[in-house]
Amino acid sequence: MSECIFCMIANGDIPAKVVLDEGDILAFDDIAPQGPIHTLIIPKHHYSDMGDAVPAEMMATIFSAVPRIAAMKGIAESGYRVIVNNGRDAAQTVGHLHVHVIGGNPMAHGMVHFVDVD
Ligand code: AMP
């Protein structure tokens, strides 16, 4: 997917602050961090979201990297939130599967804020 920004990052066509480059996955810092630590983990292969026939092994590879990323970022003990925005209603803005790892400060309880719907 030549027009996909995360494919471009995976291919090295645009820069990113890479945290982990390991086999089929890449982790890099979010360009607009929503906390002191905000890292994204992506598969290098393009999958639009979790429903895009992602092999179970790939899911396992991505999610098993989460605690290691947290340790590398120094938030393993303090805690962190792991988020996948999947599809339109979840406000996914980049159509390449990615997992957010966010931490570094205490967060408010709860995680879902629906927009007003009448
Ligand atoms: P989502 O809303 O779950 O699709 O999240 C997409 C995330 O990608 C947002 O947090 C953006 O700030 C982040 N993002 C977009 N472009 C880049 C980029 N070039 N490098 C790093 N993060 C990016």
mmCIF file of C-alpha atoms and ligand atoms in Angstrom:
data_model
loop_
_atom_site.group_PDB
_atom_site.id
_atom_site.type_symbol
_atom_site.label_atom_id
_atom_site.label_comp_id
_atom_site.label_asym_id
_atom_site.label_seq_id
_atom_site.Cartn_x
_atom_site.Cartn_y
_atom_site.Cartn_z
ATOM 1 C CA MET A 1 0.000 0.000 0.000
ATOM 2 C CA SER A 2 2.127 2.822 -1.304
ATOM 3 C CA GLU A 3 -0.210 5.553 -0.009
ATOM 4 C CA CYS A 4 -0.341 4.168 3.542
ATOM 5 C CA ILE A 5 1.688 6.304 5.943
ATOM 6 C CA PHE A 6 2.521 3.396 8.242
ATOM 7 C CA CYS A 7 3.638 1.292 5.267
ATOM 8 C CA MET A 8 5.915 4.207 4.349
ATOM 9 C CA ILE A 9 7.349 4.181 7.869
ATOM 10 C CA ALA A 10 7.763 0.387 7.751
ATOM 11 C CA ASN A 11 9.557 0.721 4.417
ATOM 12 C CA GLY A 12 11.794 3.512 5.704
ATOM 13 C CA ASP A 13 10.347 5.976 3.201
ATOM 14 C CA ILE A 14 9.432 8.486 5.900
ATOM 15 C CA PRO A 15 11.191 8.892 9.244
ATOM 16 C CA ALA A 16 9.968 7.785 12.617
ATOM 17 C CA LYS A 17 11.442 7.510 16.083
ATOM 18 C CA VAL A 18 11.836 3.744 16.025
ATOM 19 C CA VAL A 19 11.687 2.004 19.393
ATOM 20 C CA LEU A 20 11.832 -1.604 18.200
ATOM 21 C CA ASP A 21 12.460 -3.135 14.784
ATOM 22 C CA GLU A 22 12.033 -6.842 15.142
ATOM 23 C CA GLY A 23 11.092 -9.296 12.410
ATOM 24 C CA ASP A 24 7.583 -8.631 11.147
ATOM 25 C CA ILE A 25 6.809 -5.736 13.490
ATOM 26 C CA LEU A 26 7.949 -2.186 14.077
ATOM 27 C CA ALA A 27 7.371 0.077 17.074
ATOM 28 C CA PHE A 28 7.796 3.838 16.918
ATOM 29 C CA ASP A 29 6.780 6.870 18.915
ATOM 30 C CA ASP A 30 3.494 8.532 18.057
ATOM 31 C CA ILE A 31 3.968 11.855 16.295
ATOM 32 C CA ALA A 32 1.258 13.473 18.451
ATOM 33 C CA PRO A 33 1.703 11.782 21.821
ATOM 34 C CA GLN A 34 -1.260 11.724 24.172
ATOM 35 C CA GLY A 35 0.942 11.134 27.189
ATOM 36 C CA PRO A 36 4.607 11.222 28.227
ATOM 37 C CA ILE A 37 4.984 7.818 26.582
ATOM 38 C CA HIS A 38 3.019 6.998 23.450
ATOM 39 C CA THR A 39 4.377 4.288 21.207
ATOM 40 C CA LEU A 40 2.693 2.510 18.315
ATOM 41 C CA ILE A 41 3.309 -1.089 17.329
ATOM 42 C CA ILE A 42 2.528 -2.095 13.752
ATOM 43 C CA PRO A 43 2.902 -5.148 11.568
ATOM 44 C CA LYS A 44 5.197 -4.295 8.670
ATOM 45 C CA HIS A 45 2.727 -5.970 6.320
ATOM 46 C CA HIS A 46 -0.380 -3.918 5.607
ATOM 47 C CA TYR A 47 -3.529 -5.006 7.432
ATOM 48 C CA SER A 48 -6.211 -2.352 7.570
ATOM 49 C CA ASP A 49 -7.458 -3.369 11.001
ATOM 50 C CA MET A 50 -7.982 -6.391 13.240
ATOM 51 C CA GLY A 51 -10.688 -7.699 10.908
ATOM 52 C CA ASP A 52 -8.373 -7.837 7.910
ATOM 53 C CA ALA A 53 -7.561 -11.560 8.164
ATOM 54 C CA VAL A 54 -4.617 -10.924 10.442
ATOM 55 C CA PRO A 55 -2.939 -14.255 11.226
ATOM 56 C CA ALA A 56 -3.173 -15.240 14.880
ATOM 57 C CA GLU A 57 0.600 -15.526 14.987
ATOM 58 C CA MET A 58 0.895 -11.891 13.907
ATOM 59 C CA MET A 59 -1.544 -10.803 16.613
ATOM 60 C CA ALA A 60 0.513 -12.733 19.131
ATOM 61 C CA THR A 61 3.739 -11.167 17.880
ATOM 62 C CA ILE A 62 2.320 -7.662 18.133
ATOM 63 C CA PHE A 63 0.805 -8.082 21.582
ATOM 64 C CA SER A 64 3.723 -9.996 23.029
ATOM 65 C CA ALA A 65 5.883 -6.976 22.186
ATOM 66 C CA VAL A 66 3.741 -4.702 24.381
ATOM 67 C CA PRO A 67 5.311 -5.504 27.772
ATOM 68 C CA ARG A 68 8.778 -5.326 26.270
ATOM 69 C CA ILE A 69 8.055 -1.905 24.808
ATOM 70 C CA ALA A 70 6.730 -0.842 28.203
ATOM 71 C CA ALA A 71 9.924 -2.042 29.863
ATOM 72 C CA MET A 72 12.073 -0.244 27.299
ATOM 73 C CA LYS A 73 10.095 2.933 27.946
ATOM 74 C CA GLY A 74 10.316 2.593 31.727
ATOM 75 C CA ILE A 75 6.581 2.234 32.353
ATOM 76 C CA ALA A 76 6.339 -1.494 33.042
ATOM 77 C CA GLU A 77 5.942 -0.942 36.782
ATOM 78 C CA SER A 78 3.896 2.258 36.732
ATOM 79 C CA GLY A 79 1.420 0.871 34.195
ATOM 80 C CA TYR A 80 0.153 1.773 30.806
ATOM 81 C CA ARG A 81 -2.901 1.598 28.596
ATOM 82 C CA VAL A 82 -3.049 -0.526 25.441
ATOM 83 C CA ILE A 83 -5.528 0.664 22.828
ATOM 84 C CA VAL A 84 -6.546 -0.488 19.385
ATOM 85 C CA ASN A 85 -8.886 1.863 17.588
ATOM 86 C CA ASN A 86 -10.568 -0.444 15.138
ATOM 87 C CA GLY A 87 -12.695 1.026 12.377
ATOM 88 C CA ARG A 88 -14.880 4.072 11.929
ATOM 89 C CA ASP A 89 -16.815 4.127 15.191
ATOM 90 C CA ALA A 90 -13.580 3.726 17.123
ATOM 91 C CA ALA A 91 -12.180 6.787 15.330
ATOM 92 C CA GLN A 92 -9.359 4.877 13.677
ATOM 93 C CA THR A 93 -7.569 7.493 11.601
ATOM 94 C CA VAL A 94 -4.738 5.495 10.063
ATOM 95 C CA GLY A 95 -5.948 2.462 8.130
ATOM 96 C CA HIS A 96 -3.020 0.244 9.028
ATOM 97 C CA LEU A 97 -3.414 -1.940 12.095
ATOM 98 C CA HIS A 98 -1.608 -0.460 15.089
ATOM 99 C CA VAL A 99 -1.545 -0.852 18.833
ATOM 100 C CA HIS A 100 -1.121 2.192 21.065
ATOM 101 C CA VAL A 101 0.947 1.850 24.248
ATOM 102 C CA ILE A 102 0.377 4.927 26.392
ATOM 103 C CA GLY A 103 1.670 5.758 29.852
ATOM 104 C CA GLY A 104 3.967 7.843 31.971
ATOM 105 C CA ASN A 105 1.282 9.587 34.038
ATOM 106 C CA PRO A 106 -1.770 8.412 35.975
ATOM 107 C CA MET A 107 -4.892 8.299 33.798
ATOM 108 C CA ALA A 108 -8.516 8.847 34.648
ATOM 109 C CA HIS A 109 -10.682 5.813 35.230
ATOM 110 C CA GLY A 110 -12.614 4.678 32.189
ATOM 111 C CA MET A 111 -11.643 4.665 28.582
ATOM 112 C CA VAL A 112 -14.691 5.192 26.400
ATOM 113 C CA HIS A 113 -16.100 8.555 25.422
ATOM 114 C CA PHE A 114 -18.875 8.350 22.874
ATOM 115 C CA VAL A 115 -19.580 11.414 20.794
ATOM 116 C CA ASP A 116 -23.063 12.814 21.211
ATOM 117 C CA VAL A 117 -25.552 10.794 19.230
ATOM 118 C CA ASP A 118 -29.228 11.739 18.985
HETATM 119 P P1 AMP B 1 -5.668 5.978 15.364
HETATM 120 O O1 AMP B 1 -6.550 7.135 15.680
HETATM 121 O O2 AMP B 1 -5.840 4.827 16.334
HETATM 122 O O3 AMP B 1 -5.761 5.525 13.931
HETATM 123 O O4 AMP B 1 -4.200 6.471 15.637
HETATM 124 C C1 AMP B 1 -3.325 6.905 14.646
HETATM 125 C C2 AMP B 1 -2.147 7.475 15.354
HETATM 126 O O5 AMP B 1 -1.093 7.612 14.416
HETATM 127 C C3 AMP B 1 -2.385 8.848 15.970
HETATM 128 O O6 AMP B 1 -2.121 8.787 17.369
HETATM 129 C C4 AMP B 1 -1.396 9.739 15.229
HETATM 130 O O7 AMP B 1 -0.851 10.748 16.042
HETATM 131 C C5 AMP B 1 -0.360 8.736 14.767
HETATM 132 N N1 AMP B 1 0.412 9.128 13.600
HETATM 133 C C6 AMP B 1 -0.047 9.602 12.425
HETATM 134 N N2 AMP B 1 0.961 9.835 11.573
HETATM 135 C C7 AMP B 1 2.095 9.473 12.221
HETATM 136 C C8 AMP B 1 3.474 9.484 11.880
HETATM 137 N N3 AMP B 1 3.913 9.899 10.675
HETATM 138 N N4 AMP B 1 4.372 9.050 12.800
HETATM 139 C C9 AMP B 1 3.953 8.638 14.008
HETATM 140 N N5 AMP B 1 2.665 8.593 14.394
HETATM 141 C C10 AMP B 1 1.750 9.021 13.516
#
